[in-house]
Structures are given as C-alpha cells and as structure tokens.
Amino acid sequence: MNAVRRVAGGAAVRVLLVLAALFWLVPTLGLLVSSFLSPEDLNRGGWWRALTAPSRLTASNYAHLLADDTITGSLLSTVAIAVPATVLVLALGALAGYAFAWLEFPGRDWLFLVVVGLLVVPVQVALIPVSELFGAIGLFGTTAGVVLFHTAFGLPFAVFLLRNFFAQIPRELLEAARLDGAGELRMFARVVLPLGGPAIASLGIFQFLWVWNDMLVALVFADSAHPPVTVALQQQVRQFGNNIDVLAPGAFLSMVVPLAVFFAFQRQFATGVMAGAVK
C-alpha cells in the first residue's frame, strides 16, 4: 500500500512539473508563432488563432528582419560584447580563484573578503562614476567599454564561485603534481582546470546569459550607432511601435541564442550544480 502511494505521489509530482513547464513555455510559444504571422493577422486577434489555421504562418517576417540593418548589426554587436566579456571573466576568475584557493600570499583572506563584499554592490551605483572614467579615457560609447564593465562586475561572483570549487580539490592531487615537477601554471592547466570544468561551464552560462540579456549597461555605455540587440529592439518599439513583423522575429532570435548556449552546455551545467551540492 505504501509503495502504491509513493508511485502515485511521484506520478502526481511529475504531472505537476510537466504542466508547470508547459505553462512556462507559453510566452515562448506565443513569440514564436507571432514571429511567423503577418501584422494583419496579429491585429485580427491573438497568436493562438494560428494554431487552428497554420496556413497563415509565413516566413516573410524573417526576410524583413534580415533586410533590417539595425537588427542584424545589433546581433553582431551583442556577440562582440557577450563573447569577450564571458571569456575574460572565465579566464581571470579561474586564475584568481586558484590563487585564493591554493597560493599563499600576504593579505589573502582579507582580499578575498573584499571580493566577497563587492558582490553586494549594485550596478546602478557605478554607472555615473564609471561613465566619467570612461569619458576621460575615451572608452565611453565603445564596445570595449561595455566589455570592461561587464567583466568588472562579473569577476567578484566568478572569483567567489571558482575559489570555493577549487578549494575542494584534494590536496594530495596537487602535491603529487608538484612532486612530478609541475609548476603552478602547469598544475593549474593540467589538474585544476579539468577538475573545475563543470563549475567553469556553469559560470560561463550564467555570465553569457547576463551579458546577452542586459539592456541597462548597454543603454548607457554602448555605441548608439551600433547598439546591442536589446537596445535596438527597445528603439524599434519606441520609434516604430507597429512594426511587429521585425520586432517579433528579432525578439525570438535574441532569445534563441542564449537558449542554444544553455542546451549546448546543459550536461556541464548540471554536473557543476550537482558537484557543488555534493561538496
């Protein structure tokens, strides 16, 4: 009897999770269907009407999107910002995390506390002073300035996460590598990085999604002539509120890229989360 109850309870939980997932995907489905509908069909009623009349779906919206230099250029600008900001955070965060975990130097613990304290600093506090700094050194309104801003604000969490993960590596492995004659850089590359791969992949997903979906920092620091996709879509809404044939496919494409990155590294992400939970 208890076994039956457990099976029934597990089935009920699975059904609820499936229903919750389907409900969560409704906006994505609506955006996808809307991106294949003409403005006239969208004005006649909701996107769900196309589910019973699939003949209304058309790919002309994506043709209009590819003909819009602002949207296509903004996608390239977003890639030019998100990829370097993610790579820099991963590289610098991994090096700093290893240093805080396994290297001895004066003030290490106090400096790590400063890094942890930076986690609570909101982005909005730094907008004005960093704008003045970037203006003085010629980085305001450039892609490099946006990348540096995202890198600076992504590093505290990266150092905190990777330091705690690297600290769980058995000391015996590192001592064995030292006995084999490995230096710090070789030990970092051959021992620490392979073991920390899941945590680094998880961090990379979080950082890429944060930078890709950001609008506040891009709105302040990015080049107005070549804005990221979030700013470009916002400008399209403000200037041309009725061009849904460009907005819908543009918004869907901007959402597909981070989803593709997440699913591509889903296994590493799950491994990193589980490893952190176990340790």
Tab-separated table of C-alpha atoms in Angstrom:
chain	number	residue	atom	x	y	z
A	1	MET	CA	0.000	0.000	0.000
A	2	ASN	CA	2.826	2.393	0.860
A	3	ALA	CA	4.537	1.548	-2.426
A	4	VAL	CA	1.366	2.395	-4.331
A	5	ARG	CA	1.117	5.716	-2.541
A	6	ARG	CA	4.732	6.530	-3.335
A	7	VAL	CA	4.236	5.696	-7.007
A	8	ALA	CA	1.023	7.734	-7.164
A	9	GLY	CA	2.668	10.647	-5.373
A	10	GLY	CA	5.653	10.526	-7.737
A	11	ALA	CA	3.367	10.442	-10.773
A	12	ALA	CA	1.404	13.429	-9.466
A	13	VAL	CA	4.594	15.399	-8.941
A	14	ARG	CA	5.786	14.604	-12.459
A	15	VAL	CA	2.453	15.681	-13.921
A	16	LEU	CA	2.594	18.958	-11.997
A	17	LEU	CA	6.165	19.591	-13.171
A	18	VAL	CA	5.206	18.910	-16.788
A	19	LEU	CA	2.220	21.262	-16.516
A	20	ALA	CA	4.398	23.944	-14.919
A	21	ALA	CA	6.974	23.569	-17.700
A	22	LEU	CA	4.305	23.833	-20.390
A	23	PHE	CA	2.819	26.904	-18.723
A	24	TRP	CA	6.299	28.443	-18.516
A	25	LEU	CA	6.815	27.850	-22.257
A	26	VAL	CA	3.573	29.552	-23.321
A	27	PRO	CA	5.166	33.037	-23.786
A	28	THR	CA	7.979	31.494	-25.842
A	29	LEU	CA	5.477	29.633	-27.999
A	30	GLY	CA	3.453	32.811	-28.433
A	31	LEU	CA	6.522	34.756	-29.516
A	32	LEU	CA	7.499	32.005	-31.958
A	33	VAL	CA	4.050	31.883	-33.549
A	34	SER	CA	3.833	35.688	-33.660
A	35	SER	CA	7.153	35.856	-35.495
A	36	PHE	CA	5.565	33.841	-38.343
A	37	LEU	CA	2.364	35.893	-38.550
A	38	SER	CA	1.811	38.959	-40.666
A	39	PRO	CA	0.902	42.236	-38.909
A	40	GLU	CA	-2.604	41.985	-40.373
A	41	ASP	CA	-3.198	38.544	-38.830
A	42	LEU	CA	-1.842	39.718	-35.484
A	43	ASN	CA	-4.161	42.709	-35.490
A	44	ARG	CA	-7.178	40.491	-36.152
A	45	GLY	CA	-6.706	38.503	-32.952
A	46	GLY	CA	-4.326	36.605	-30.698
A	47	TRP	CA	-1.478	34.441	-31.909
A	48	TRP	CA	-3.273	31.289	-30.745
A	49	ARG	CA	-5.665	31.576	-33.692
A	50	ALA	CA	-2.833	30.443	-35.965
A	51	LEU	CA	-2.737	27.068	-34.194
A	52	THR	CA	-6.019	26.175	-35.881
A	53	ALA	CA	-5.066	27.837	-39.182
A	54	PRO	CA	-1.385	27.077	-39.840
A	55	SER	CA	-1.705	28.327	-43.402
A	56	ARG	CA	-1.465	31.861	-42.006
A	57	LEU	CA	2.130	31.284	-40.975
A	58	THR	CA	4.721	32.909	-43.203
A	59	ALA	CA	8.488	33.343	-43.179
A	60	SER	CA	8.321	36.826	-44.682
A	61	ASN	CA	8.900	38.399	-41.269
A	62	TYR	CA	12.359	36.875	-41.108
A	63	ALA	CA	13.068	38.170	-44.603
A	64	HIS	CA	12.170	41.658	-43.358
A	65	LEU	CA	14.380	41.093	-40.319
A	66	LEU	CA	17.395	40.131	-42.410
A	67	ALA	CA	16.791	43.237	-44.527
A	68	ASP	CA	16.866	45.434	-41.407
A	69	ASP	CA	20.494	46.506	-40.955
A	70	THR	CA	19.810	47.794	-37.446
A	71	ILE	CA	18.639	44.435	-36.085
A	72	THR	CA	21.220	42.289	-37.874
A	73	GLY	CA	24.007	44.666	-36.885
A	74	SER	CA	22.796	44.670	-33.299
A	75	LEU	CA	23.036	40.871	-33.153
A	76	LEU	CA	26.666	41.086	-34.238
A	77	SER	CA	27.297	43.843	-31.691
A	78	THR	CA	25.795	41.694	-28.940
A	79	VAL	CA	28.062	38.779	-29.890
A	80	ALA	CA	31.064	41.124	-29.911
A	81	ILE	CA	30.190	42.130	-26.333
A	82	ALA	CA	28.968	38.856	-24.815
A	83	VAL	CA	31.759	36.550	-26.017
A	84	PRO	CA	34.775	38.640	-24.835
A	85	ALA	CA	33.042	39.535	-21.557
A	86	THR	CA	32.409	35.847	-20.878
A	87	VAL	CA	35.898	34.687	-21.876
A	88	LEU	CA	37.609	37.380	-19.783
A	89	VAL	CA	35.531	36.600	-16.705
A	90	LEU	CA	36.233	32.873	-17.037
A	91	ALA	CA	39.974	33.328	-17.568
A	92	LEU	CA	40.570	35.950	-14.889
A	93	GLY	CA	38.130	34.346	-12.451
A	94	ALA	CA	39.781	30.932	-12.801
A	95	LEU	CA	43.260	32.352	-12.234
A	96	ALA	CA	42.162	34.422	-9.254
A	97	GLY	CA	40.108	31.548	-7.826
A	98	TYR	CA	43.130	29.264	-7.969
A	99	ALA	CA	45.309	31.906	-6.334
A	100	PHE	CA	42.866	32.444	-3.466
A	101	ALA	CA	42.395	28.701	-3.001
A	102	TRP	CA	45.951	27.350	-3.138
A	103	LEU	CA	48.550	30.127	-3.147
A	104	GLU	CA	49.884	31.715	-0.005
A	105	PHE	CA	50.415	35.487	-0.090
A	106	PRO	CA	50.057	38.307	2.443
A	107	GLY	CA	46.520	39.537	2.994
A	108	ARG	CA	44.931	36.723	1.021
A	109	ASP	CA	41.945	36.219	3.320
A	110	TRP	CA	41.289	39.948	3.725
A	111	LEU	CA	41.490	40.491	-0.005
A	112	PHE	CA	39.056	37.646	-0.564
A	113	LEU	CA	36.643	39.271	1.884
A	114	VAL	CA	36.858	42.451	-0.189
A	115	VAL	CA	35.974	40.433	-3.296
A	116	VAL	CA	33.005	38.894	-1.492
A	117	GLY	CA	31.911	42.359	-0.368
A	118	LEU	CA	31.861	43.539	-3.971
A	119	LEU	CA	29.071	41.043	-4.654
A	120	VAL	CA	26.568	43.325	-2.923
A	121	VAL	CA	27.489	46.440	-4.943
A	122	PRO	CA	24.632	47.148	-7.379
A	123	VAL	CA	25.369	48.019	-10.974
A	124	GLN	CA	23.398	51.261	-10.728
A	125	VAL	CA	25.841	52.712	-8.177
A	126	ALA	CA	28.739	52.537	-10.635
A	127	LEU	CA	27.021	53.963	-13.710
A	128	ILE	CA	27.844	57.649	-13.120
A	129	PRO	CA	31.443	57.326	-11.837
A	130	VAL	CA	32.363	54.738	-14.470
A	131	SER	CA	30.784	56.921	-17.159
A	132	GLU	CA	33.018	59.799	-16.098
A	133	LEU	CA	36.063	57.495	-16.042
A	134	PHE	CA	35.326	56.043	-19.468
A	135	GLY	CA	34.719	59.531	-20.841
A	136	ALA	CA	38.103	60.669	-19.558
A	137	ILE	CA	39.995	57.748	-21.116
A	138	GLY	CA	37.987	57.557	-24.333
A	139	LEU	CA	36.064	54.324	-23.696
A	140	PHE	CA	32.577	55.788	-23.337
A	141	GLY	CA	30.306	54.716	-26.173
A	142	THR	CA	32.576	51.863	-27.281
A	143	THR	CA	32.260	48.090	-27.308
A	144	ALA	CA	35.442	47.793	-25.253
A	145	GLY	CA	33.898	49.921	-22.506
A	146	VAL	CA	30.818	47.682	-22.269
A	147	VAL	CA	33.027	44.568	-22.189
A	148	LEU	CA	35.200	46.002	-19.415
A	149	PHE	CA	32.158	47.000	-17.360
A	150	HIS	CA	30.603	43.535	-17.616
A	151	THR	CA	33.951	41.924	-16.861
A	152	ALA	CA	34.494	44.038	-13.761
A	153	PHE	CA	31.056	43.287	-12.354
A	154	GLY	CA	31.194	39.617	-13.294
A	155	LEU	CA	34.556	38.938	-11.667
A	156	PRO	CA	33.536	39.044	-7.967
A	157	PHE	CA	30.993	36.263	-8.377
A	158	ALA	CA	33.365	34.317	-10.640
A	159	VAL	CA	36.213	34.507	-8.118
A	160	PHE	CA	33.906	33.589	-5.244
A	161	LEU	CA	32.407	30.602	-7.059
A	162	LEU	CA	35.616	29.187	-8.522
A	163	ARG	CA	37.673	29.729	-5.389
A	164	ASN	CA	35.195	27.695	-3.347
A	165	PHE	CA	35.101	24.987	-6.020
A	166	PHE	CA	38.889	24.796	-6.413
A	167	ALA	CA	39.340	24.637	-2.648
A	168	GLN	CA	37.505	21.281	-2.653
A	169	ILE	CA	40.164	19.664	-4.866
A	170	PRO	CA	42.092	17.071	-2.806
A	171	ARG	CA	45.432	18.462	-1.692
A	172	GLU	CA	47.066	15.116	-2.478
A	173	LEU	CA	46.494	15.645	-6.205
A	174	LEU	CA	48.300	18.965	-6.164
A	175	GLU	CA	51.128	17.630	-4.038
A	176	ALA	CA	51.558	14.698	-6.422
A	177	ALA	CA	51.758	17.123	-9.340
A	178	ARG	CA	54.399	19.163	-7.512
A	179	LEU	CA	56.430	16.020	-6.823
A	180	ASP	CA	56.331	15.283	-10.557
A	181	GLY	CA	57.936	18.669	-11.163
A	182	ALA	CA	54.888	20.627	-12.290
A	183	GLY	CA	54.966	24.369	-11.769
A	184	GLU	CA	51.989	26.465	-10.741
A	185	LEU	CA	50.850	27.255	-14.279
A	186	ARG	CA	51.223	23.675	-15.475
A	187	MET	CA	49.426	22.372	-12.396
A	188	PHE	CA	46.659	24.903	-12.948
A	189	ALA	CA	46.273	23.887	-16.594
A	190	ARG	CA	46.659	20.104	-16.202
A	191	VAL	CA	44.998	19.434	-12.835
A	192	VAL	CA	42.801	22.292	-11.656
A	193	LEU	CA	41.118	23.298	-14.918
A	194	PRO	CA	39.998	19.761	-15.916
A	195	LEU	CA	38.575	19.138	-12.443
A	196	GLY	CA	36.921	22.553	-12.386
A	197	GLY	CA	35.421	22.227	-15.864
A	198	PRO	CA	31.794	21.811	-14.694
A	199	ALA	CA	31.987	24.873	-12.436
A	200	ILE	CA	33.625	26.927	-15.187
A	201	ALA	CA	30.951	25.840	-17.680
A	202	SER	CA	28.182	26.789	-15.249
A	203	LEU	CA	29.776	30.167	-14.651
A	204	GLY	CA	30.167	30.716	-18.385
A	205	ILE	CA	26.462	30.058	-18.963
A	206	PHE	CA	25.422	32.496	-16.240
A	207	GLN	CA	27.802	35.204	-17.443
A	208	PHE	CA	26.838	34.839	-21.103
A	209	LEU	CA	23.113	34.965	-20.340
A	210	TRP	CA	23.549	38.008	-18.103
A	211	VAL	CA	25.557	39.942	-20.690
A	212	TRP	CA	23.393	38.884	-23.649
A	213	ASN	CA	20.135	39.929	-21.950
A	214	ASP	CA	21.494	43.150	-20.425
A	215	MET	CA	19.954	46.426	-21.508
A	216	LEU	CA	20.846	48.916	-18.752
A	217	VAL	CA	24.627	48.811	-19.203
A	218	ALA	CA	24.303	48.666	-22.988
A	219	LEU	CA	21.906	51.608	-22.974
A	220	VAL	CA	24.407	53.722	-21.023
A	221	PHE	CA	27.807	52.683	-22.391
A	222	ALA	CA	27.297	51.118	-25.837
A	223	ASP	CA	27.827	52.875	-29.123
A	224	SER	CA	24.469	54.356	-30.141
A	225	ALA	CA	25.297	53.763	-33.805
A	226	HIS	CA	25.859	50.037	-33.200
A	227	PRO	CA	23.706	49.107	-30.193
A	228	PRO	CA	23.241	45.565	-28.844
A	229	VAL	CA	20.053	43.731	-29.733
A	230	THR	CA	18.224	44.612	-26.503
A	231	VAL	CA	18.738	48.325	-27.104
A	232	ALA	CA	17.949	48.007	-30.814
A	233	LEU	CA	14.630	46.300	-30.101
A	234	GLN	CA	13.784	48.924	-27.493
A	235	GLN	CA	14.480	51.667	-30.017
A	236	GLN	CA	12.291	49.925	-32.586
A	237	VAL	CA	9.408	49.841	-30.118
A	238	ARG	CA	9.846	53.494	-29.282
A	239	GLN	CA	10.181	54.712	-32.861
A	240	PHE	CA	8.036	52.261	-34.818
A	241	GLY	CA	5.541	50.730	-32.454
A	242	ASN	CA	3.617	48.929	-35.191
A	243	ASN	CA	6.442	47.047	-36.954
A	244	ILE	CA	5.698	43.771	-35.231
A	245	ASP	CA	6.968	41.938	-38.329
A	246	VAL	CA	10.505	42.981	-37.301
A	247	LEU	CA	10.119	43.025	-33.523
A	248	ALA	CA	8.704	39.520	-33.105
A	249	PRO	CA	11.366	37.601	-35.070
A	250	GLY	CA	14.090	39.854	-33.671
A	251	ALA	CA	12.999	39.174	-30.109
A	252	PHE	CA	12.760	35.458	-30.806
A	253	LEU	CA	16.244	35.327	-32.317
A	254	SER	CA	17.648	37.239	-29.358
A	255	MET	CA	16.123	34.592	-27.088
A	256	VAL	CA	17.150	31.583	-29.181
A	257	VAL	CA	20.885	32.265	-28.893
A	258	PRO	CA	21.114	32.057	-25.062
A	259	LEU	CA	18.773	29.053	-25.110
A	260	ALA	CA	21.066	27.319	-27.593
A	261	VAL	CA	24.078	28.073	-25.388
A	262	PHE	CA	22.294	26.682	-22.345
A	263	PHE	CA	21.221	23.455	-24.037
A	264	ALA	CA	24.664	23.001	-25.612
A	265	PHE	CA	26.289	23.062	-22.159
A	266	GLN	CA	23.377	21.579	-20.243
A	267	ARG	CA	25.304	18.489	-19.167
A	268	GLN	CA	28.246	20.506	-17.844
A	269	PHE	CA	25.850	22.865	-16.080
A	270	ALA	CA	24.024	20.006	-14.341
A	271	THR	CA	27.328	18.383	-13.394
A	272	GLY	CA	28.607	21.618	-11.889
A	273	VAL	CA	25.453	22.177	-9.873
A	274	MET	CA	25.424	18.609	-8.572
A	275	ALA	CA	29.118	18.704	-7.754
A	276	GLY	CA	28.663	21.877	-5.773
A	277	ALA	CA	25.714	20.370	-3.922
A	278	VAL	CA	27.622	17.208	-3.025
A	279	LYS	CA	30.741	19.002	-1.916
